[in-house]
PDB file of N, CA and C in Angstrom:
ATOM      1  N   MET V 666     -19.461 -25.715 -49.756  1.00  0.00           N
ATOM      2  CA  MET V 666     -18.295 -25.245 -50.468  1.00  0.00           C
ATOM      3  C   MET V 666     -17.390 -24.435 -49.546  1.00  0.00           C
ATOM      4  N   LYS V 667     -17.957 -23.870 -48.501  1.00  0.00           N
ATOM      5  CA  LYS V 667     -17.162 -23.055 -47.599  1.00  0.00           C
ATOM      6  C   LYS V 667     -16.202 -23.941 -46.816  1.00  0.00           C
ATOM      7  N   LYS V 668     -14.968 -23.497 -46.717  1.00  0.00           N
ATOM      8  CA  LYS V 668     -13.940 -24.237 -46.013  1.00  0.00           C
ATOM      9  C   LYS V 668     -13.761 -23.660 -44.616  1.00  0.00           C
ATOM     10  N   VAL V 669     -13.167 -24.454 -43.735  1.00  0.00           N
ATOM     11  CA  VAL V 669     -12.840 -23.989 -42.397  1.00  0.00           C
ATOM     12  C   VAL V 669     -11.320 -23.850 -42.328  1.00  0.00           C
ATOM     13  N   TYR V 670     -10.858 -22.687 -41.925  1.00  0.00           N
ATOM     14  CA  TYR V 670      -9.428 -22.409 -41.843  1.00  0.00           C
ATOM     15  C   TYR V 670      -8.996 -22.294 -40.392  1.00  0.00           C
ATOM     16  N   LYS V 671      -7.750 -22.642 -40.124  1.00  0.00           N
ATOM     17  CA  LYS V 671      -7.217 -22.546 -38.764  1.00  0.00           C
ATOM     18  C   LYS V 671      -6.958 -21.097 -38.376  1.00  0.00           C
ATOM     19  N   ASP V 672      -6.557 -20.289 -39.336  1.00  0.00           N
ATOM     20  CA  ASP V 672      -6.241 -18.887 -39.093  1.00  0.00           C
ATOM     21  C   ASP V 672      -7.525 -18.064 -39.154  1.00  0.00           C
ATOM     22  N   LYS V 673      -7.855 -17.355 -38.082  1.00  0.00           N
ATOM     23  CA  LYS V 673      -9.129 -16.644 -38.059  1.00  0.00           C
ATOM     24  C   LYS V 673      -9.175 -15.453 -39.009  1.00  0.00           C
ATOM     25  N   GLN V 674      -8.033 -14.851 -39.339  1.00  0.00           N
ATOM     26  CA  GLN V 674      -8.025 -13.764 -40.317  1.00  0.00           C
ATOM     27  C   GLN V 674      -8.351 -14.302 -41.704  1.00  0.00           C
ATOM     28  N   GLU V 675      -7.752 -15.440 -42.053  1.00  0.00           N
ATOM     29  CA  GLU V 675      -8.028 -16.049 -43.350  1.00  0.00           C
ATOM     30  C   GLU V 675      -9.486 -16.509 -43.430  1.00  0.00           C
ATOM     31  N   GLN V 676      -9.989 -17.072 -42.342  1.00  0.00           N
ATOM     32  CA  GLN V 676     -11.384 -17.511 -42.295  1.00  0.00           C
ATOM     33  C   GLN V 676     -12.319 -16.323 -42.498  1.00  0.00           C
ATOM     34  N   PHE V 677     -12.033 -15.215 -41.825  1.00  0.00           N
ATOM     35  CA  PHE V 677     -12.869 -14.029 -41.979  1.00  0.00           C
ATOM     36  C   PHE V 677     -12.799 -13.496 -43.407  1.00  0.00           C
ATOM     37  N   GLY V 678     -11.613 -13.521 -44.013  1.00  0.00           N
ATOM     38  CA  GLY V 678     -11.462 -13.060 -45.388  1.00  0.00           C
ATOM     39  C   GLY V 678     -12.343 -13.841 -46.344  1.00  0.00           C
ATOM     40  N   TRP V 679     -12.316 -15.161 -46.231  1.00  0.00           N
ATOM     41  CA  TRP V 679     -13.167 -15.974 -47.101  1.00  0.00           C
ATOM     42  C   TRP V 679     -14.647 -15.782 -46.780  1.00  0.00           C
ATOM     43  N   ASP V 680     -14.995 -15.670 -45.506  1.00  0.00           N
ATOM     44  CA  ASP V 680     -16.393 -15.419 -45.140  1.00  0.00           C
ATOM     45  C   ASP V 680     -16.877 -14.099 -45.737  1.00  0.00           C
ATOM     46  N   ALA V 681     -16.023 -13.076 -45.712  1.00  0.00           N
ATOM     47  CA  ALA V 681     -16.388 -11.768 -46.258  1.00  0.00           C
ATOM     48  C   ALA V 681     -16.567 -11.838 -47.779  1.00  0.00           C
ATOM     49  N   ILE V 682     -15.706 -12.580 -48.452  1.00  0.00           N
ATOM     50  CA  ILE V 682     -15.828 -12.728 -49.908  1.00  0.00           C
ATOM     51  C   ILE V 682     -17.116 -13.467 -50.252  1.00  0.00           C
ATOM     52  N   TYR V 683     -17.387 -14.568 -49.549  1.00  0.00           N
ATOM     53  CA  TYR V 683     -18.606 -15.328 -49.825  1.00  0.00           C
ATOM     54  C   TYR V 683     -19.860 -14.499 -49.528  1.00  0.00           C
ATOM     55  N   LYS V 684     -19.817 -13.690 -48.483  1.00  0.00           N
ATOM     56  CA  LYS V 684     -20.959 -12.833 -48.151  1.00  0.00           C
ATOM     57  C   LYS V 684     -21.164 -11.783 -49.244  1.00  0.00           C
ATOM     58  N   MET V 685     -20.070 -11.212 -49.754  1.00  0.00           N
ATOM     59  CA  MET V 685     -20.162 -10.232 -50.832  1.00  0.00           C
ATOM     60  C   MET V 685     -20.811 -10.871 -52.057  1.00  0.00           C
ATOM     61  N   LEU V 686     -20.390 -12.079 -52.404  1.00  0.00           N
ATOM     62  CA  LEU V 686     -20.954 -12.772 -53.566  1.00  0.00           C
ATOM     63  C   LEU V 686     -22.421 -13.122 -53.340  1.00  0.00           C
ATOM     64  N   GLU V 687     -22.768 -13.484 -52.113  1.00  0.00           N
ATOM     65  CA  GLU V 687     -24.156 -13.793 -51.775  1.00  0.00           C
ATOM     66  C   GLU V 687     -25.036 -12.550 -51.935  1.00  0.00           C
ATOM     67  N   ILE V 688     -24.579 -11.428 -51.435  1.00  0.00           N
ATOM     68  CA  ILE V 688     -25.338 -10.181 -51.533  1.00  0.00           C
ATOM     69  C   ILE V 688     -25.474  -9.745 -52.988  1.00  0.00           C
ATOM     70  N   ALA V 689     -24.394  -9.920 -53.768  1.00  0.00           N
ATOM     71  CA  ALA V 689     -24.410  -9.516 -55.182  1.00  0.00           C
ATOM     72  C   ALA V 689     -25.068 -10.569 -56.074  1.00  0.00           C
ATOM     73  N   LYS V 690     -25.487 -11.696 -55.478  1.00  0.00           N
ATOM     74  CA  LYS V 690     -26.173 -12.768 -56.185  1.00  0.00           C
ATOM     75  C   LYS V 690     -25.310 -13.398 -57.290  1.00  0.00           C
ATOM     76  N   HIS V 691     -24.038 -13.628 -56.956  1.00  0.00           N
ATOM     77  CA  HIS V 691     -23.124 -14.356 -57.830  1.00  0.00           C
ATOM     78  C   HIS V 691     -22.853 -15.713 -57.201  1.00  0.00           C
ATOM     79  N   GLU V 692     -22.462 -16.679 -58.011  1.00  0.00           N
ATOM     80  CA  GLU V 692     -22.141 -18.004 -57.496  1.00  0.00           C
ATOM     81  C   GLU V 692     -20.784 -17.983 -56.800  1.00  0.00           C
ATOM     82  N   GLU V 693     -20.634 -18.800 -55.772  1.00  0.00           N
ATOM     83  CA  GLU V 693     -19.385 -18.849 -55.019  1.00  0.00           C
ATOM     84  C   GLU V 693     -18.231 -19.380 -55.852  1.00  0.00           C
ATOM     85  N   GLY V 694     -18.514 -20.199 -56.849  1.00  0.00           N
ATOM     86  CA  GLY V 694     -17.472 -20.819 -57.659  1.00  0.00           C
ATOM     87  C   GLY V 694     -16.662 -19.848 -58.497  1.00  0.00           C
ATOM     88  N   ILE V 695     -17.130 -18.623 -58.630  1.00  0.00           N
ATOM     89  CA  ILE V 695     -16.398 -17.675 -59.480  1.00  0.00           C
ATOM     90  C   ILE V 695     -15.057 -17.275 -58.891  1.00  0.00           C
ATOM     91  N   VAL V 696     -14.835 -17.527 -57.604  1.00  0.00           N
ATOM     92  CA  VAL V 696     -13.555 -17.147 -56.992  1.00  0.00           C
ATOM     93  C   VAL V 696     -12.395 -17.954 -57.550  1.00  0.00           C
ATOM     94  N   TYR V 697     -12.690 -19.028 -58.264  1.00  0.00           N
ATOM     95  CA  TYR V 697     -11.637 -19.840 -58.859  1.00  0.00           C
ATOM     96  C   TYR V 697     -11.280 -19.380 -60.271  1.00  0.00           C
ATOM     97  N   GLU V 698     -12.013 -18.404 -60.793  1.00  0.00           N
ATOM     98  CA  GLU V 698     -11.699 -17.837 -62.096  1.00  0.00           C
ATOM     99  C   GLU V 698     -10.604 -16.780 -61.928  1.00  0.00           C
ATOM    100  N   PRO V 699      -9.731 -16.639 -62.919  1.00  0.00           N
ATOM    101  CA  PRO V 699      -8.719 -15.569 -62.830  1.00  0.00           C
ATOM    102  C   PRO V 699      -9.381 -14.194 -62.895  1.00  0.00           C
ATOM    103  N   ASN V 700      -8.924 -13.289 -62.070  1.00  0.00           N
ATOM    104  CA  ASN V 700      -9.430 -11.906 -62.025  1.00  0.00           C
ATOM    105  C   ASN V 700     -10.938 -11.822 -61.808  1.00  0.00           C
ATOM    106  N   TRP V 701     -11.476 -12.712 -60.990  1.00  0.00           N
ATOM    107  CA  TRP V 701     -12.919 -12.737 -60.749  1.00  0.00           C
ATOM    108  C   TRP V 701     -13.416 -11.414 -60.180  1.00  0.00           C
ATOM    109  N   TYR V 702     -12.618 -10.747 -59.347  1.00  0.00           N
ATOM    110  CA  TYR V 702     -13.053  -9.519 -58.691  1.00  0.00           C
ATOM    111  C   TYR V 702     -13.173  -8.354 -59.654  1.00  0.00           C
ATOM    112  N   SER V 703     -12.557  -8.425 -60.824  1.00  0.00           N
ATOM    113  CA  SER V 703     -12.696  -7.338 -61.791  1.00  0.00           C
ATOM    114  C   SER V 703     -13.644  -7.702 -62.928  1.00  0.00           C
ATOM    115  N   ASN V 704     -14.103  -8.949 -62.986  1.00  0.00           N
ATOM    116  CA  ASN V 704     -15.029  -9.368 -64.039  1.00  0.00           C
ATOM    117  C   ASN V 704     -16.494  -9.286 -63.614  1.00  0.00           C
ATOM    118  N   TYR V 705     -16.763  -9.106 -62.350  1.00  0.00           N
ATOM    119  CA  TYR V 705     -18.132  -9.091 -61.838  1.00  0.00           C
ATOM    120  C   TYR V 705     -18.399  -7.757 -61.130  1.00  0.00           C
ATOM    121  N   CYS V 706     -19.677  -7.458 -60.908  1.00  0.00           N
ATOM    122  CA  CYS V 706     -20.012  -6.168 -60.309  1.00  0.00           C
ATOM    123  C   CYS V 706     -21.181  -6.307 -59.344  1.00  0.00           C
ATOM    124  N   MET V 707     -21.450  -5.207 -58.638  1.00  0.00           N
ATOM    125  CA  MET V 707     -22.595  -5.084 -57.743  1.00  0.00           C
ATOM    126  C   MET V 707     -22.978  -3.613 -57.683  1.00  0.00           C
ATOM    127  N   THR V 708     -24.148  -3.330 -57.138  1.00  0.00           N
ATOM    128  CA  THR V 708     -24.614  -1.946 -57.048  1.00  0.00           C
ATOM    129  C   THR V 708     -24.071  -1.295 -55.775  1.00  0.00           C
ATOM    130  N   GLU V 709     -24.204   0.025 -55.697  1.00  0.00           N
ATOM    131  CA  GLU V 709     -23.774   0.742 -54.485  1.00  0.00           C
ATOM    132  C   GLU V 709     -24.579   0.292 -53.273  1.00  0.00           C
ATOM    133  N   LYS V 710     -25.865   0.030 -53.478  1.00  0.00           N
ATOM    134  CA  LYS V 710     -26.720  -0.416 -52.379  1.00  0.00           C
ATOM    135  C   LYS V 710     -26.243  -1.767 -51.839  1.00  0.00           C
ATOM    136  N   MET V 711     -25.874  -2.670 -52.746  1.00  0.00           N
ATOM    137  CA  MET V 711     -25.341  -3.973 -52.330  1.00  0.00           C
ATOM    138  C   MET V 711     -24.021  -3.808 -51.595  1.00  0.00           C
ATOM    139  N   CYS V 712     -23.193  -2.898 -52.086  1.00  0.00           N
ATOM    140  CA  CYS V 712     -21.898  -2.645 -51.451  1.00  0.00           C
ATOM    141  C   CYS V 712     -22.095  -2.093 -50.045  1.00  0.00           C
ATOM    142  N   GLU V 713     -23.055  -1.218 -49.877  1.00  0.00           N
ATOM    143  CA  GLU V 713     -23.326  -0.644 -48.559  1.00  0.00           C
ATOM    144  C   GLU V 713     -23.842  -1.719 -47.603  1.00  0.00           C
ATOM    145  N   GLU V 714     -24.685  -2.627 -48.108  1.00  0.00           N
ATOM    146  CA  GLU V 714     -25.175  -3.733 -47.283  1.00  0.00           C
ATOM    147  C   GLU V 714     -24.015  -4.633 -46.860  1.00  0.00           C
ATOM    148  N   TRP V 715     -23.102  -4.913 -47.781  1.00  0.00           N
ATOM    149  CA  TRP V 715     -21.926  -5.738 -47.480  1.00  0.00           C
ATOM    150  C   TRP V 715     -21.021  -5.029 -46.472  1.00  0.00           C
ATOM    151  N   LYS V 716     -20.882  -3.722 -46.622  1.00  0.00           N
ATOM    152  CA  LYS V 716     -20.045  -2.952 -45.703  1.00  0.00           C
ATOM    153  C   LYS V 716     -20.594  -3.034 -44.285  1.00  0.00           C
ATOM    154  N   GLN V 717     -21.912  -2.899 -44.135  1.00  0.00           N
ATOM    155  CA  GLN V 717     -22.518  -2.979 -42.809  1.00  0.00           C
ATOM    156  C   GLN V 717     -22.275  -4.350 -42.189  1.00  0.00           C
ATOM    157  N   TRP V 718     -22.415  -5.419 -42.991  1.00  0.00           N
ATOM    158  CA  TRP V 718     -22.144  -6.768 -42.495  1.00  0.00           C
ATOM    159  C   TRP V 718     -20.677  -6.888 -42.083  1.00  0.00           C
ATOM    160  N   PHE V 719     -19.778  -6.401 -42.943  1.00  0.00           N
ATOM    161  CA  PHE V 719     -18.339  -6.490 -42.698  1.00  0.00           C
ATOM    162  C   PHE V 719     -17.973  -5.787 -41.394  1.00  0.00           C
ATOM    163  N   LEU V 720     -18.459  -4.563 -41.204  1.00  0.00           N
ATOM    164  CA  LEU V 720     -18.121  -3.797 -40.002  1.00  0.00           C
ATOM    165  C   LEU V 720     -18.616  -4.500 -38.738  1.00  0.00           C
ATOM    166  N   LYS V 721     -19.830  -5.027 -38.796  1.00  0.00           N
ATOM    167  CA  LYS V 721     -20.398  -5.712 -37.637  1.00  0.00           C
ATOM    168  C   LYS V 721     -19.593  -6.972 -37.297  1.00  0.00           C
ATOM    169  N   GLU V 722     -19.305  -7.785 -38.332  1.00  0.00           N
ATOM    170  CA  GLU V 722     -18.565  -9.024 -38.118  1.00  0.00           C
ATOM    171  C   GLU V 722     -17.126  -8.773 -37.685  1.00  0.00           C
ATOM    172  N   CYS V 723     -16.471  -7.819 -38.322  1.00  0.00           N
ATOM    173  CA  CYS V 723     -15.072  -7.516 -38.010  1.00  0.00           C
ATOM    174  C   CYS V 723     -14.944  -7.006 -36.569  1.00  0.00           C
ATOM    175  N   THR V 724     -15.846  -6.129 -36.184  1.00  0.00           N
ATOM    176  CA  THR V 724     -15.836  -5.594 -34.823  1.00  0.00           C
ATOM    177  C   THR V 724     -16.072  -6.708 -33.813  1.00  0.00           C
ATOM    178  N   LYS V 725     -16.994  -7.622 -34.140  1.00  0.00           N
ATOM    179  CA  LYS V 725     -17.331  -8.713 -33.227  1.00  0.00           C
ATOM    180  C   LYS V 725     -16.216  -9.755 -33.142  1.00  0.00           C
ATOM    181  N   ARG V 726     -15.725 -10.214 -34.282  1.00  0.00           N
ATOM    182  CA  ARG V 726     -14.733 -11.296 -34.291  1.00  0.00           C
ATOM    183  C   ARG V 726     -13.371 -10.880 -33.760  1.00  0.00           C
ATOM    184  N   PHE V 727     -12.949  -9.657 -34.078  1.00  0.00           N
ATOM    185  CA  PHE V 727     -11.608  -9.237 -33.701  1.00  0.00           C
ATOM    186  C   PHE V 727     -11.594  -8.221 -32.563  1.00  0.00           C
ATOM    187  N   ARG V 728     -12.776  -7.879 -32.061  1.00  0.00           N
ATOM    188  CA  ARG V 728     -12.916  -6.948 -30.935  1.00  0.00           C
ATOM    189  C   ARG V 728     -12.137  -5.656 -31.179  1.00  0.00           C
ATOM    190  N   MET V 729     -12.373  -5.083 -32.348  1.00  0.00           N
ATOM    191  CA  MET V 729     -11.699  -3.831 -32.676  1.00  0.00           C
ATOM    192  C   MET V 729     -12.715  -2.702 -32.730  1.00  0.00           C
ATOM    193  N   TYR V 730     -12.220  -1.496 -32.607  1.00  0.00           N
ATOM    194  CA  TYR V 730     -13.088  -0.326 -32.684  1.00  0.00           C
ATOM    195  C   TYR V 730     -13.660  -0.184 -34.090  1.00  0.00           C
ATOM    196  N   LYS V 731     -14.799   0.497 -34.166  1.00  0.00           N
ATOM    197  CA  LYS V 731     -15.470   0.654 -35.447  1.00  0.00           C
ATOM    198  C   LYS V 731     -14.594   1.387 -36.462  1.00  0.00           C
ATOM    199  N   LYS V 732     -13.857   2.377 -36.032  1.00  0.00           N
ATOM    200  CA  LYS V 732     -12.982   3.131 -36.938  1.00  0.00           C
ATOM    201  C   LYS V 732     -11.932   2.214 -37.568  1.00  0.00           C
ATOM    202  N   LYS V 733     -11.362   1.325 -36.783  1.00  0.00           N
ATOM    203  CA  LYS V 733     -10.369   0.368 -37.294  1.00  0.00           C
ATOM    204  C   LYS V 733     -11.036  -0.608 -38.260  1.00  0.00           C
ATOM    205  N   SER V 734     -12.266  -1.032 -37.946  1.00  0.00           N
ATOM    206  CA  SER V 734     -13.005  -1.916 -38.846  1.00  0.00           C
ATOM    207  C   SER V 734     -13.280  -1.228 -40.183  1.00  0.00           C
ATOM    208  N   GLU V 735     -13.592   0.061 -40.141  1.00  0.00           N
ATOM    209  CA  GLU V 735     -13.833   0.804 -41.381  1.00  0.00           C
ATOM    210  C   GLU V 735     -12.567   0.873 -42.232  1.00  0.00           C
ATOM    211  N   THR V 736     -11.426   1.068 -41.591  1.00  0.00           N
ATOM    212  CA  THR V 736     -10.153   1.086 -42.311  1.00  0.00           C
ATOM    213  C   THR V 736      -9.883  -0.282 -42.940  1.00  0.00           C
ATOM    214  N   GLU V 737     -10.132  -1.350 -42.178  1.00  0.00           N
ATOM    215  CA  GLU V 737      -9.951  -2.706 -42.700  1.00  0.00           C
ATOM    216  C   GLU V 737     -10.866  -2.956 -43.893  1.00  0.00           C
ATOM    217  N   PHE V 738     -12.118  -2.479 -43.800  1.00  0.00           N
ATOM    218  CA  PHE V 738     -13.045  -2.648 -44.921  1.00  0.00           C
ATOM    219  C   PHE V 738     -12.535  -1.918 -46.161  1.00  0.00           C
ATOM    220  N   ASP V 739     -12.054  -0.704 -45.986  1.00  0.00           N
ATOM    221  CA  ASP V 739     -11.559   0.065 -47.128  1.00  0.00           C
ATOM    222  C   ASP V 739     -10.439  -0.687 -47.852  1.00  0.00           C
ATOM    223  N   TRP V 740      -9.501  -1.250 -47.093  1.00  0.00           N
ATOM    224  CA  TRP V 740      -8.409  -2.009 -47.702  1.00  0.00           C
ATOM    225  C   TRP V 740      -8.930  -3.294 -48.344  1.00  0.00           C
ATOM    226  N   PHE V 741      -9.815  -3.989 -47.648  1.00  0.00           N
ATOM    227  CA  PHE V 741     -10.348  -5.259 -48.165  1.00  0.00           C
ATOM    228  C   PHE V 741     -11.147  -5.019 -49.436  1.00  0.00           C
ATOM    229  N   ASN V 742     -11.958  -3.977 -49.431  1.00  0.00           N
ATOM    230  CA  ASN V 742     -12.769  -3.650 -50.603  1.00  0.00           C
ATOM    231  C   ASN V 742     -11.878  -3.251 -51.777  1.00  0.00           C
ATOM    232  N   LEU V 743     -10.805  -2.561 -51.495  1.00  0.00           N
ATOM    233  CA  LEU V 743      -9.861  -2.179 -52.549  1.00  0.00           C
ATOM    234  C   LEU V 743      -9.234  -3.417 -53.190  1.00  0.00           C
ATOM    235  N   MET V 744      -8.910  -4.412 -52.371  1.00  0.00           N
ATOM    236  CA  MET V 744      -8.246  -5.610 -52.896  1.00  0.00           C
ATOM    237  C   MET V 744      -9.215  -6.606 -53.522  1.00  0.00           C
ATOM    238  N   TYR V 745     -10.363  -6.852 -52.884  1.00  0.00           N
ATOM    239  CA  TYR V 745     -11.241  -7.943 -53.303  1.00  0.00           C
ATOM    240  C   TYR V 745     -12.664  -7.511 -53.665  1.00  0.00           C
ATOM    241  N   GLY V 746     -12.988  -6.253 -53.487  1.00  0.00           N
ATOM    242  CA  GLY V 746     -14.352  -5.800 -53.752  1.00  0.00           C
ATOM    243  C   GLY V 746     -14.694  -5.817 -55.230  1.00  0.00           C
ATOM    244  N   LEU V 747     -15.951  -6.081 -55.511  1.00  0.00           N
ATOM    245  CA  LEU V 747     -16.429  -6.087 -56.888  1.00  0.00           C
ATOM    246  C   LEU V 747     -16.595  -4.663 -57.399  1.00  0.00           C
ATOM    247  N   LYS V 748     -16.568  -4.517 -58.718  1.00  0.00           N
ATOM    248  CA  LYS V 748     -16.776  -3.208 -59.322  1.00  0.00           C
ATOM    249  C   LYS V 748     -18.197  -2.731 -59.009  1.00  0.00           C
ATOM    250  N   ILE V 749     -18.374  -1.422 -58.929  1.00  0.00           N
ATOM    251  CA  ILE V 749     -19.686  -0.828 -58.690  1.00  0.00           C
ATOM    252  C   ILE V 749     -20.306  -0.456 -60.030  1.00  0.00           C
ATOM    253  N   ASN V 750     -21.515  -0.969 -60.259  1.00  0.00           N
ATOM    254  CA  ASN V 750     -22.276  -0.664 -61.465  1.00  0.00           C
ATOM    255  C   ASN V 750     -23.737  -0.580 -61.049  1.00  0.00           C
ATOM    256  N   ASN V 751     -24.288   0.629 -61.012  1.00  0.00           N
ATOM    257  CA  ASN V 751     -25.672   0.794 -60.560  1.00  0.00           C
ATOM    258  C   ASN V 751     -26.694   0.297 -61.569  1.00  0.00           C
ATOM    259  N   ASP V 752     -26.261  -0.028 -62.782  1.00  0.00           N
ATOM    260  CA  ASP V 752     -27.165  -0.615 -63.777  1.00  0.00           C
ATOM    261  C   ASP V 752     -27.216  -2.131 -63.677  1.00  0.00           C
ATOM    262  N   TYR V 753     -26.424  -2.702 -62.781  1.00  0.00           N
ATOM    263  CA  TYR V 753     -26.375  -4.158 -62.620  1.00  0.00           C
ATOM    264  C   TYR V 753     -27.708  -4.659 -62.088  1.00  0.00           C
ATOM    265  N   ASP V 754     -28.242  -5.670 -62.760  1.00  0.00           N
ATOM    266  CA  ASP V 754     -29.492  -6.301 -62.346  1.00  0.00           C
ATOM    267  C   ASP V 754     -29.217  -7.796 -62.175  1.00  0.00           C
ATOM    268  N   PRO V 755     -29.202  -8.292 -60.942  1.00  0.00           N
ATOM    269  CA  PRO V 755     -28.859  -9.701 -60.727  1.00  0.00           C
ATOM    270  C   PRO V 755     -29.898 -10.667 -61.314  1.00  0.00           C
ATOM    271  N   GLU V 756     -31.089 -10.193 -61.575  1.00  0.00           N
ATOM    272  CA  GLU V 756     -32.143 -11.062 -62.114  1.00  0.00           C
ATOM    273  C   GLU V 756     -31.996 -11.257 -63.625  1.00  0.00           C
ATOM    274  N   ARG V 757     -31.269 -10.354 -64.270  1.00  0.00           N
ATOM    275  CA  ARG V 757     -31.121 -10.425 -65.725  1.00  0.00           C
ATOM    276  C   ARG V 757     -30.052 -11.458 -66.083  1.00  0.00           C
ATOM    277  N   LYS V 758     -30.376 -12.334 -67.005  1.00  0.00           N
ATOM    278  CA  LYS V 758     -29.413 -13.328 -67.475  1.00  0.00           C
ATOM    279  C   LYS V 758     -28.723 -12.781 -68.708  1.00  0.00           C
ATOM    280  N   GLU V 759     -27.395 -12.863 -68.735  1.00  0.00           N
ATOM    281  CA  GLU V 759     -26.646 -12.362 -69.895  1.00  0.00           C
ATOM    282  C   GLU V 759     -26.214 -13.487 -70.783  1.00  0.00           C
TER     283      GLU V 759
END
C-alpha cells in the first residue's frame, strides 16, 4: 500500500504517518477517511516511541541537527499526530 514519491519530503511525511499508524496498531487505510487524525488515538508511550523513530529518521534522511528534527516533529505531530489517550488499548475491539 505504501507509495513511492519523487519528493523526499513528501515520502518522509507518508513514511512517518504509516509508522505512527503501525506503532498505534491502526490500519493504514484509515488515512483515506476524512479527519482520520482526530478520530483515532494512541498512548503517550506509543507517541514517545514514534517520536524517537521520527527524530532518528529525520536526522538521517535530511542530515539535520537533532534540535531541528525535534522542531520538525513538533510541527508534524501538531498537524498529523493522533490524539493521546492513555486508556487506549489496541487489543480491544470496539
